[in-house]
CSV table of C-alpha atoms in Angstrom, one decimal:
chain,number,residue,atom,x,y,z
U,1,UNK,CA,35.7,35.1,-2.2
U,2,UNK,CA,33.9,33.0,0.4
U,3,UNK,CA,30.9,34.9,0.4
U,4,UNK,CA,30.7,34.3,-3.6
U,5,UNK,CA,31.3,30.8,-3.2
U,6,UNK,CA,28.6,30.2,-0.6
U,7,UNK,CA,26.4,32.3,-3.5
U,8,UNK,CA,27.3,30.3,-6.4
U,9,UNK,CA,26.3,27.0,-4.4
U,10,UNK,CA,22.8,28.6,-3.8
U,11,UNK,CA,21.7,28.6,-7.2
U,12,UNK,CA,21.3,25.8,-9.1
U,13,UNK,CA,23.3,23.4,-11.2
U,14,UNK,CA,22.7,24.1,-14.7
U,15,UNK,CA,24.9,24.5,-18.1
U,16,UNK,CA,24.6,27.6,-20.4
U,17,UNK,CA,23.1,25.0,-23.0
U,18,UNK,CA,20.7,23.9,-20.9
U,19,UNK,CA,19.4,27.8,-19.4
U,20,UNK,CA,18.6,28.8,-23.1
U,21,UNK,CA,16.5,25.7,-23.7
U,22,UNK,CA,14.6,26.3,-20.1
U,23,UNK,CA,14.1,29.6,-21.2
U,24,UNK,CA,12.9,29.0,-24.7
U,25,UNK,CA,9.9,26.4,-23.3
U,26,UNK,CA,8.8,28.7,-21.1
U,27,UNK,CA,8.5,31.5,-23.5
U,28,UNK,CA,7.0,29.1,-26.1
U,29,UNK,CA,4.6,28.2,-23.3
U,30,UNK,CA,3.9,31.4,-22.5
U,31,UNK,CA,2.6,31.8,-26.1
U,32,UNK,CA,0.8,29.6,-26.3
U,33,UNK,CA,-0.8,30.1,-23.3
U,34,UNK,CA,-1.6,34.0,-24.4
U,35,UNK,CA,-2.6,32.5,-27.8
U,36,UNK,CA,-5.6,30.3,-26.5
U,37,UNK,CA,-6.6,33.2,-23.7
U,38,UNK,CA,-7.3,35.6,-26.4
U,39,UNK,CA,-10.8,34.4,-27.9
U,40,UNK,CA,-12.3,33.7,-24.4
U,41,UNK,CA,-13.5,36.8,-22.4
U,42,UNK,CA,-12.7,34.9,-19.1
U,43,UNK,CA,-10.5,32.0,-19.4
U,44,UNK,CA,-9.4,29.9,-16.4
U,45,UNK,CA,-6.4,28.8,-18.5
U,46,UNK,CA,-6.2,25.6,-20.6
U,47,UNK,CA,-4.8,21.6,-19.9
U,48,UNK,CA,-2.9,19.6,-22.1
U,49,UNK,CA,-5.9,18.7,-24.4
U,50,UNK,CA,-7.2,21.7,-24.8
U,51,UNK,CA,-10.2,21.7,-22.4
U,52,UNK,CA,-10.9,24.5,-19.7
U,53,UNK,CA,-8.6,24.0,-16.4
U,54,UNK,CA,-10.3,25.4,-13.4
U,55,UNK,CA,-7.1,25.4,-11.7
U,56,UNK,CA,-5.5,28.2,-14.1
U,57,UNK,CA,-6.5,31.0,-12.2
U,58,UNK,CA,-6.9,33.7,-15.0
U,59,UNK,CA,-8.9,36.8,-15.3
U,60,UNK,CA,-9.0,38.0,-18.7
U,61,UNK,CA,-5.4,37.5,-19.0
U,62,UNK,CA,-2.6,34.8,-20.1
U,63,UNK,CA,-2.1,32.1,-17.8
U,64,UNK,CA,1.5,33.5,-16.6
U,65,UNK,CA,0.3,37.0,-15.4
U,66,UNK,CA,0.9,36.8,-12.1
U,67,UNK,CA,-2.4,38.2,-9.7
U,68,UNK,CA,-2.0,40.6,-6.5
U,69,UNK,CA,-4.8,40.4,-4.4
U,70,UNK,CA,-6.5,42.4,-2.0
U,71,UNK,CA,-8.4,40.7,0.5
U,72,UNK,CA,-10.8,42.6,2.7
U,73,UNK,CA,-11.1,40.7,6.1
U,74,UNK,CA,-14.5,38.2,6.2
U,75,UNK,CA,-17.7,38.8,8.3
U,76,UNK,CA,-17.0,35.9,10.9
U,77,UNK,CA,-20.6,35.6,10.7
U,78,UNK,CA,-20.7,34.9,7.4
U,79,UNK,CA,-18.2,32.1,8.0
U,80,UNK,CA,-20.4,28.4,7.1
U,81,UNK,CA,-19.2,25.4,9.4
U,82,UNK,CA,-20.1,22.0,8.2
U,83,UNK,CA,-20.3,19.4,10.9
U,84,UNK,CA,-20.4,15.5,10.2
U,85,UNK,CA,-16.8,14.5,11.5
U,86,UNK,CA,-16.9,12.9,14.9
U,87,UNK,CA,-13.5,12.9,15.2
U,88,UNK,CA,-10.9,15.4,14.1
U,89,UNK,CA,-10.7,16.7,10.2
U,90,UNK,CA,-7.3,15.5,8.5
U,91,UNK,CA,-7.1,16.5,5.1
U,92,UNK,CA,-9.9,18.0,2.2
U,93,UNK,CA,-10.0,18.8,-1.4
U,94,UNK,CA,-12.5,21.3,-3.4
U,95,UNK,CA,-13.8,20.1,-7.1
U,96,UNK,CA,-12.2,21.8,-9.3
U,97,UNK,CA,-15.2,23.4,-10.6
U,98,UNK,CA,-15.6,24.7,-6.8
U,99,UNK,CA,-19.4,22.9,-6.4
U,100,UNK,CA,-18.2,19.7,-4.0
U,101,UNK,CA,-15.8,19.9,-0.7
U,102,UNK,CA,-14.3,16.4,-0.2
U,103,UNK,CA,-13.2,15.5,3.6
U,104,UNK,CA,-12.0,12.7,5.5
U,105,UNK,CA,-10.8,12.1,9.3
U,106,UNK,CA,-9.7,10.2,11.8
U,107,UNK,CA,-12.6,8.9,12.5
U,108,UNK,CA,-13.0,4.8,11.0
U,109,UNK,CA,-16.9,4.6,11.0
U,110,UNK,CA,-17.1,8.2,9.2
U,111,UNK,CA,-14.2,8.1,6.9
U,112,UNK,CA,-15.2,10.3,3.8
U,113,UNK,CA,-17.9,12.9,3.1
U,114,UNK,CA,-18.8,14.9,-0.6
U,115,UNK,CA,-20.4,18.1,0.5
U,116,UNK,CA,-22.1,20.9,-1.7
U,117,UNK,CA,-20.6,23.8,-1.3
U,118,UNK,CA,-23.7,25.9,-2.2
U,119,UNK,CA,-26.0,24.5,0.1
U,120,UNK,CA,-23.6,22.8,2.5
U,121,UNK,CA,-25.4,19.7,2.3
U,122,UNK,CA,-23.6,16.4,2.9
U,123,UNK,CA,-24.4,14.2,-0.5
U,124,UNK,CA,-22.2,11.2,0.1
U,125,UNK,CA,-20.8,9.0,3.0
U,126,UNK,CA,-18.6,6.1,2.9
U,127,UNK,CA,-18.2,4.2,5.9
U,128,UNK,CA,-15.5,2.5,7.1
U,129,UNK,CA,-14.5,-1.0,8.1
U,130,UNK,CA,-12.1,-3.1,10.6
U,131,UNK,CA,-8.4,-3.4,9.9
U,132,UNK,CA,-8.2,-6.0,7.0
U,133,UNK,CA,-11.4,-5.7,5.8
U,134,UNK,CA,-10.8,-3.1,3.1
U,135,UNK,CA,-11.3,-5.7,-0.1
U,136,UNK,CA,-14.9,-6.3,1.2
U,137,UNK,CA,-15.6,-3.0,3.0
U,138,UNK,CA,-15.8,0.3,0.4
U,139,UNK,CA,-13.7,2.8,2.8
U,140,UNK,CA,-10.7,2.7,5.1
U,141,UNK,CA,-10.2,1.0,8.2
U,142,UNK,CA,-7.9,3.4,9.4
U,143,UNK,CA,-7.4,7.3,9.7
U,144,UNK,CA,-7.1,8.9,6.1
U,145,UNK,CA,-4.4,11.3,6.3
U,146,UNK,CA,-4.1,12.6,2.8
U,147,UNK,CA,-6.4,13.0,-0.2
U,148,UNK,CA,-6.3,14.6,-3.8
U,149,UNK,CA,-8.1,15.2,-6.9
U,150,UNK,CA,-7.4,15.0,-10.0
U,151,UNK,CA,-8.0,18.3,-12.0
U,152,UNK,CA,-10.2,17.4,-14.6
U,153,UNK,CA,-12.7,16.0,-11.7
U,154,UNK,CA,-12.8,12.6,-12.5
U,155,UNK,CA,-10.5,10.6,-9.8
U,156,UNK,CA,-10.5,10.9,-6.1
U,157,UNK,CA,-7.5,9.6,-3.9
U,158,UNK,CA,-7.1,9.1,-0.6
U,159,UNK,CA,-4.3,7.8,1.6
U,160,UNK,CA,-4.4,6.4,5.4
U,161,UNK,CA,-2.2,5.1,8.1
U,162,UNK,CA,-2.3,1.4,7.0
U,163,UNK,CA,-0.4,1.8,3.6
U,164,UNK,CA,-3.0,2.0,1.3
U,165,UNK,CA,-3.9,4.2,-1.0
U,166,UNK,CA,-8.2,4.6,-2.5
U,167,UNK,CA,-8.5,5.6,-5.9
U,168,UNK,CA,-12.9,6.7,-6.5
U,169,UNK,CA,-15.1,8.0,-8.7
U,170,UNK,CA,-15.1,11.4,-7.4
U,171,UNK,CA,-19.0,12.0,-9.1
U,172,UNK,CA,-20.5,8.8,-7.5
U,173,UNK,CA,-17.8,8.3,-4.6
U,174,UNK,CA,-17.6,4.8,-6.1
U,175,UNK,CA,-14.0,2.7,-4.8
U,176,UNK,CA,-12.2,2.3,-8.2
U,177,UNK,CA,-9.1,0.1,-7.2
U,178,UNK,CA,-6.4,0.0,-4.7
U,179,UNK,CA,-2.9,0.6,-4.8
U,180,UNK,CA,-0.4,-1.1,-2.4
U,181,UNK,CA,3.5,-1.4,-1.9
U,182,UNK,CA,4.4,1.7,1.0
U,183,UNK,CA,5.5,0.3,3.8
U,184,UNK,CA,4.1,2.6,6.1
U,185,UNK,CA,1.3,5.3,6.6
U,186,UNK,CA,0.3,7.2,3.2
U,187,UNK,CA,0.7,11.2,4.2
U,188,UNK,CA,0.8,13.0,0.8
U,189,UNK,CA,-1.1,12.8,-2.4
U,190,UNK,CA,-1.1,14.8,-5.7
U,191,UNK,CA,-2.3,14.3,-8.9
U,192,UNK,CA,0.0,16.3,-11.8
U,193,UNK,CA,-1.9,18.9,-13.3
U,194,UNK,CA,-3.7,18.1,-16.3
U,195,UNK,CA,-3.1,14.3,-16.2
U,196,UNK,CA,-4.1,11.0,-14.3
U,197,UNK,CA,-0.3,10.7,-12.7
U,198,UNK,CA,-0.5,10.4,-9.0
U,199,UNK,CA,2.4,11.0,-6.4
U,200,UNK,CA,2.3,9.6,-3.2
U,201,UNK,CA,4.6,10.0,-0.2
U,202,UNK,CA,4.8,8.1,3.1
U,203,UNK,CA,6.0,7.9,6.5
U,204,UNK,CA,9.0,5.2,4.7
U,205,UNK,CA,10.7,7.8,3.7
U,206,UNK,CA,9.8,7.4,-0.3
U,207,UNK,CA,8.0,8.8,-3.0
U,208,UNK,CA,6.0,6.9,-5.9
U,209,UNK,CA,4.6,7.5,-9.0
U,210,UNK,CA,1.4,5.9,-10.1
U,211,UNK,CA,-0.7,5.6,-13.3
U,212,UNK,CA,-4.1,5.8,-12.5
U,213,UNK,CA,-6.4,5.9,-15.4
U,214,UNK,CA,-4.2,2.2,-16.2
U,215,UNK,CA,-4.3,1.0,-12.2
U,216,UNK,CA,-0.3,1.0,-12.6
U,217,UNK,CA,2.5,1.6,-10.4
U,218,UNK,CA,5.2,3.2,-12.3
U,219,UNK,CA,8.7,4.1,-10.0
U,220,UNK,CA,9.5,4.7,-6.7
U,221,UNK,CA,11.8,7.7,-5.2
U,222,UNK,CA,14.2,7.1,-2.5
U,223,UNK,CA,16.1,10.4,-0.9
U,224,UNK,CA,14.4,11.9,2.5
U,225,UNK,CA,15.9,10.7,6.0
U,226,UNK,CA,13.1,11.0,7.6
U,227,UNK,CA,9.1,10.6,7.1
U,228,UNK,CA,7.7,12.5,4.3
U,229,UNK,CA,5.1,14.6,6.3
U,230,UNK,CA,3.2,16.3,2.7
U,231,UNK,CA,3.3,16.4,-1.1
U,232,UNK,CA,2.1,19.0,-3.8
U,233,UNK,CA,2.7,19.5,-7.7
U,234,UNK,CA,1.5,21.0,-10.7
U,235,UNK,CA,2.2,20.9,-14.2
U,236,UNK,CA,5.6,20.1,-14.7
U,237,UNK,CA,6.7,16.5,-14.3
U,238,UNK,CA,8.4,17.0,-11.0
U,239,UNK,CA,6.8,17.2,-7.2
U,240,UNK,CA,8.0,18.6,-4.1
U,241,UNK,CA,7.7,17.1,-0.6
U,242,UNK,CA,8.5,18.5,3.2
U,243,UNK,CA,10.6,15.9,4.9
U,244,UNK,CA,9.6,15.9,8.7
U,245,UNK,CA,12.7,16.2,11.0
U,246,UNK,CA,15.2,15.9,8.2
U,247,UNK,CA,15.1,19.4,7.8
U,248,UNK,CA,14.5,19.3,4.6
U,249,UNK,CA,12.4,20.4,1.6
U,250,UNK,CA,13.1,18.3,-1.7
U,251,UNK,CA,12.1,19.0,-5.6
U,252,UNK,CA,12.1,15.6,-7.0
U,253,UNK,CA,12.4,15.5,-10.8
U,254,UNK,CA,10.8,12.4,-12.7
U,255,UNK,CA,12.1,12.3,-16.4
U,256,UNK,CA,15.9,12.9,-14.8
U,257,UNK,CA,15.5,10.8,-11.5
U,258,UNK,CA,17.3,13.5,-9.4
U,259,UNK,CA,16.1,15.9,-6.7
U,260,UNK,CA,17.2,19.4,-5.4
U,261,UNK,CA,17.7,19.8,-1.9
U,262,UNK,CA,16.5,22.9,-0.1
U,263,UNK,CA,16.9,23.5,3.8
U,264,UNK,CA,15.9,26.8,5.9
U,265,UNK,CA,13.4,25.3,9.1
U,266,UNK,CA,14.7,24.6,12.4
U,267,UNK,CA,12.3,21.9,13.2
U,268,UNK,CA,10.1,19.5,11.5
U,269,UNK,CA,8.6,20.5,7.8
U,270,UNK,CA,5.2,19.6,8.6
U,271,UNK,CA,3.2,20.5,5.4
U,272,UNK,CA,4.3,22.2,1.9
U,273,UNK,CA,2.5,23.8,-1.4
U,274,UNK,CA,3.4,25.3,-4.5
U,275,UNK,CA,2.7,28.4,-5.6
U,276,UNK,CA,3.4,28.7,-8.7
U,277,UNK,CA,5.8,26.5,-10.9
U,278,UNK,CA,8.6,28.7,-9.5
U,279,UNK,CA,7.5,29.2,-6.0
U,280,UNK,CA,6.2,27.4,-2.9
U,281,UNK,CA,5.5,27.7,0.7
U,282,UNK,CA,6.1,25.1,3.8
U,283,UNK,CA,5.3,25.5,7.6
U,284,UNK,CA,7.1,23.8,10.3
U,285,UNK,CA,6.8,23.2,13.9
U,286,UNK,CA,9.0,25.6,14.6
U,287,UNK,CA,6.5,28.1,14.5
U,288,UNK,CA,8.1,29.7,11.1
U,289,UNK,CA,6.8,30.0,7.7
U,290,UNK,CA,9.1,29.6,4.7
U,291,UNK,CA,8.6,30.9,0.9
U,292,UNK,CA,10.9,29.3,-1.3
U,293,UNK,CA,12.3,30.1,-5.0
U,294,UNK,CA,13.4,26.5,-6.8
U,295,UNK,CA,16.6,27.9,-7.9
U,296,UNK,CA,17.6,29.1,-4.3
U,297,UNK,CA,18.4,26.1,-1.9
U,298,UNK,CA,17.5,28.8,1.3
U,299,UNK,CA,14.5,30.5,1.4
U,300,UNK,CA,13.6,33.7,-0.2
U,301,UNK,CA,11.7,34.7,2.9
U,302,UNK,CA,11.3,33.3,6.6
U,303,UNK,CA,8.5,34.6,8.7
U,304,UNK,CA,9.5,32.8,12.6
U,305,UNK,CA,6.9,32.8,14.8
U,306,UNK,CA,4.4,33.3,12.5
U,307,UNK,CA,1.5,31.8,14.9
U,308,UNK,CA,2.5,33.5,18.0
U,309,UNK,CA,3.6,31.3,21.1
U,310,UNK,CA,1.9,29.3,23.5
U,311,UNK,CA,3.1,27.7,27.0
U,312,UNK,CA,3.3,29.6,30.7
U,313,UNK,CA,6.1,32.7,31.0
U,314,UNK,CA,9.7,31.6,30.7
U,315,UNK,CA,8.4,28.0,29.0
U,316,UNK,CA,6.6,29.3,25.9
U,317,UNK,CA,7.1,27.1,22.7
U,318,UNK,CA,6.5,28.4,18.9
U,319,UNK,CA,2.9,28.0,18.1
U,320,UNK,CA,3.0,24.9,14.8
U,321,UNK,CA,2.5,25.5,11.7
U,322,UNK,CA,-0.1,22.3,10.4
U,323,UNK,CA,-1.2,23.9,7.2
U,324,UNK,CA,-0.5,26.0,4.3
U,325,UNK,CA,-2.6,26.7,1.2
U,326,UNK,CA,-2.0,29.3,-1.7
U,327,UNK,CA,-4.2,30.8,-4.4
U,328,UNK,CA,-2.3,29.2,-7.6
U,329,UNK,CA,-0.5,31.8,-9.3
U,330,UNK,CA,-1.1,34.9,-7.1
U,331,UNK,CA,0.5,36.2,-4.0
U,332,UNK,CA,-2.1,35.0,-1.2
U,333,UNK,CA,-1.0,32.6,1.1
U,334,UNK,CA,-2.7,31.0,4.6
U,335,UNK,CA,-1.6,29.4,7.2
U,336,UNK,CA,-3.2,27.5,9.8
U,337,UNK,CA,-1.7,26.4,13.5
U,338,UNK,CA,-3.8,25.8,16.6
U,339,UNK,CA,-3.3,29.3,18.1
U,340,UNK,CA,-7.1,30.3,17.6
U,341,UNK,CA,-7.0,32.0,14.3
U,342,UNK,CA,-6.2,31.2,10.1
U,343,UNK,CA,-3.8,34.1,8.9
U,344,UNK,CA,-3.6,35.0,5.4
U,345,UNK,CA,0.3,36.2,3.7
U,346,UNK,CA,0.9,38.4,1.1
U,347,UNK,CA,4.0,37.3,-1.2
U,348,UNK,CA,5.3,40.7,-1.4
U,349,UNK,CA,8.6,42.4,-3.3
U,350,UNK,CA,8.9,39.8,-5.7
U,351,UNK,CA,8.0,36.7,-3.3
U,352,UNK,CA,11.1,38.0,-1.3
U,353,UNK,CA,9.1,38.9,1.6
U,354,UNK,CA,6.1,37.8,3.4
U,355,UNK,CA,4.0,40.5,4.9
U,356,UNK,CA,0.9,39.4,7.0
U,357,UNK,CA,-2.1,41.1,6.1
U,358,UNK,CA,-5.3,39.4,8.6
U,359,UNK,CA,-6.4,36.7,11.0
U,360,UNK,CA,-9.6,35.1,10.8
U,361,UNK,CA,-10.6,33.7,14.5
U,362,UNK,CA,-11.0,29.6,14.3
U,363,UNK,CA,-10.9,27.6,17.5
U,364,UNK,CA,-8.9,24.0,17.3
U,365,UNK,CA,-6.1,22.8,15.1
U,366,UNK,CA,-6.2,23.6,11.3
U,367,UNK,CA,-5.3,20.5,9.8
U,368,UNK,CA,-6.3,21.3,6.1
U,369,UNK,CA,-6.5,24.2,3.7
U,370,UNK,CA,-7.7,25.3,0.3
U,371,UNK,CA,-8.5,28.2,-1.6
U,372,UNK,CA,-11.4,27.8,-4.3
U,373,UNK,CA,-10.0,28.0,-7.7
U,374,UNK,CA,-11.8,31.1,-8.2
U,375,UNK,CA,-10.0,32.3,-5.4
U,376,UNK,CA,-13.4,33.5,-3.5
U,377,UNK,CA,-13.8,31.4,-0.6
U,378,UNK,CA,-11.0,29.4,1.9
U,379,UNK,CA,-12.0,25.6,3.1
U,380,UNK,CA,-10.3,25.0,6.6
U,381,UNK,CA,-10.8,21.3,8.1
U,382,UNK,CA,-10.9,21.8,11.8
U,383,UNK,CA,-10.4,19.3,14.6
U,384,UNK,CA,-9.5,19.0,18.5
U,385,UNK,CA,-6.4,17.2,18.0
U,386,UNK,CA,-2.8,17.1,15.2
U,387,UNK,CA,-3.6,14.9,11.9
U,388,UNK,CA,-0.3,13.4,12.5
U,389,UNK,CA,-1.0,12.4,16.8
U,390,UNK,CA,-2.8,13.1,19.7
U,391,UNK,CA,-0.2,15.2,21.4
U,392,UNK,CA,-2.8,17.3,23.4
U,393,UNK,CA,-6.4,17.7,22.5
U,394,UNK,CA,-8.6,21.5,22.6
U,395,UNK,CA,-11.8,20.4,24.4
U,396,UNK,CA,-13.7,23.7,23.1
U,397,UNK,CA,-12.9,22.5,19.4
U,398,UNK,CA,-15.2,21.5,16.8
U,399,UNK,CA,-14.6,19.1,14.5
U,400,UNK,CA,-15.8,20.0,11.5
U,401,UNK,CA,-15.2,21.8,8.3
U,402,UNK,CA,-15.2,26.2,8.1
U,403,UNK,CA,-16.2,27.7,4.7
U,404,UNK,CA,-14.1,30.9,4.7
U,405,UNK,CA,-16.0,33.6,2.4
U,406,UNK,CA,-12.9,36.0,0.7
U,407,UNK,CA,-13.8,39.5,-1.0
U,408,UNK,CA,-10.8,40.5,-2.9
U,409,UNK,CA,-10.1,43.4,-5.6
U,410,UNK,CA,-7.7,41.4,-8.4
U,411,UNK,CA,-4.7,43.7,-9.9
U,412,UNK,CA,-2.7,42.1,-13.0
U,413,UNK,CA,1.1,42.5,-12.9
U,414,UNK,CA,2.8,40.9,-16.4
U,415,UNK,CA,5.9,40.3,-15.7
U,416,UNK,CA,9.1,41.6,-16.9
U,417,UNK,CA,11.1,38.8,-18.8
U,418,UNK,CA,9.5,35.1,-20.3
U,419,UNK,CA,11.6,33.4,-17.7
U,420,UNK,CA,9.1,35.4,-14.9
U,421,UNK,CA,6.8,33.2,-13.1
């Protein structure tokens, strides 16, 4: 009876009334997803209005088949390393037509580069200024810690350590407006898919919602213990943050103002991404790597150590986990840590287990990560020292920015039932 119990508290909360209308929606989604897929050869899905959405990662097939990849393990000479960072790498973006790599780091003189990703040139820099010169200087005065972009291209934002938050033309890297009211550093950003609504979390512990085609501030969400250490959404009206050294992950819903709890790390939730809108993956520094279903509060699968340890005999410490990417709506994952390699996961038995499938050798702490859209190349940001401190720094490091080339054979599963993600 106990064991039941401790079951029927896993899954969540929800009514009979309202399973049949969740259901319903998705399948109605799910038709008209197929629907629009149909006259296209290729498709790469479709936004709210009806224009092309290079972050629907479709092959020929409706936006809900889920893709199994098979990655063959890159020629590390083949790897492309961008350098222009004087100081460490903390977060990046790719377009979402896959032609520009946005970065930023901790560095205030060098605060934000566009790159191409063809040529690997460096088209645009904004420097930075001193604290409390933003208004007259165009970039940060501090260390940008977050960034995102908006998935029809046009807005850029970027969040540092002194409570701001940079919204820019992402085409001419022109400083739109500025949105203030955290109370301490910004450390997640993410625009919902298909719109111009923009989450941001913070080290105070909140998240808020902004509107940023209207330069509005719209709510703010109160819930973690602890600082919010990273942010990600999608399409739904909801986002999901990793909560530091509360131990927890959290699925806030806007429309109903409520959020689902789930916990599973042992130490602090350092960095978090969705999968799909059923699915996500989070790293902690704990060393382990957790895939998570959003109607299970524990995780579906737990991979501990997944970097390895570090530290003399008898005083080795789990190797951290400081980034996670995933190839929307397939079952490739990547993790980076600072043990001397990127490792890329395979969602396997029905994102119940994670089985590792190759390293690819990188030398410093992997701050950032993100798969192309098209899924055929992985952008690591690289630097000597944590995004979040200066615990210890790796002298032989390069800071700078590692264009990951991916060959991959793409199998289509459909899945079983409309409710499938």
């Amino acid at each position: 009876g106990r064991r039941r119990r401790e079951a029927a508290e896993e899954e969540v909360e929800e009514t009979p009334q309202e399973k049949k209308l969740r259901l319903a929606k998705q399948y109605l989604e799910e038709l008209r997803q197929l629907g629009e897929s149909r006259p296209v050869p290729v498709p790469r899905g479709a936004a709210p209005g009806g224009e092309p959405d290079p972050h629907a990662l479709v092959l020929g097939s409706p936006a809900h088949i889920l893709l199994f990849l098979q990655v063959q393990p890159p020629d590390p000479a083949k790897i492309r390393v961008l350098r222009g960072h004087q100081l460490p790498v903390t977060c990046l973006v790719i377009s979402p037509d896959d032609r520009f790599i946005f970065s930023a780091s901790k560095d205030g003189s060098l605060i934000k580069c566009k790159w191409e990703v063809d040529s690997g040139k460096r088209l645009c820099v904004v420097p930075g200024g001193k604290k409390g010169t933003e208004e007259r200087h165009m970039g940060h005065a501090s260390q940008v810690l977050c960034m995102a972009i908006s998935s029809d291209g046009k807005y850029l934002a970027t969040g540092d350590r002194n409570k701001l938050i940079m919204i820019w033309d992402a085409a001419t890297c022109k400083r739109l407006h500025i949105f203030t009211g955290h109370r301490d550093a910004v450390s997640g950003l993410s625009f919902r898919k298909g719109t111009h609504q923009l989450y941001s979390a913070s080290h105070d512990r909140c998240v808020k919602v902004w509107d940023v085609a209207e330069n509005a501030y719209v709510e703010t969400l109160f819930g973690h213990q602890d600082i919010i250490t990273g942010l990600d959404s999608l399409s739904r009206e909801c986002c999901v943050t990793a909560g530091g050294r509360d131990g927890t992950v959290r699925l806030w819903k806007i429309p109903e103002e409520s959020q689902l709890v789930f916990s599973g790390h042992q130490g602090s939730i350092d960095c978090i991404q969705l999968i799909n809108e059923e699915h996500m993956v989070s790293g902690a520094d704990d060393g382990s790597l957790a895939l998570w279903g959003l109607t299970k509060k524990k995780p579906l699968a737990l991979a501990r150590q997944a970097h390895g340890e570090q530290g003399t005999e008898g005083l080795q410490q789990p190797c951290w986990i400081s980034a996670v990417a995933a190839l929307r709506n397939s079952d490739l994952l990547a993790t980076g840590s600072h043990s001397g390699s990127v490792k890329l996961w395979k969602c396997g038995e029905g994102f119940r287990k994670l089985e590792h499938l190759l390293d690819i050798p990188l030398v410093g702490f992997v701050n950032s990560l993100k798969f192309s859209a098209a899924g055929d190349f992985l952008v690591a940001g690289i630097g000597q020292e944590h995004r979040l401190g200066r615990w210890w720094r790796i002298k032989e490091a390069k800071n700078s920015i590692c264009i990951i080339p991916l060959k991959q054979k793409t199998i289509a599963s459909s899945p079983e039932s409309p409710g499938s993600s």
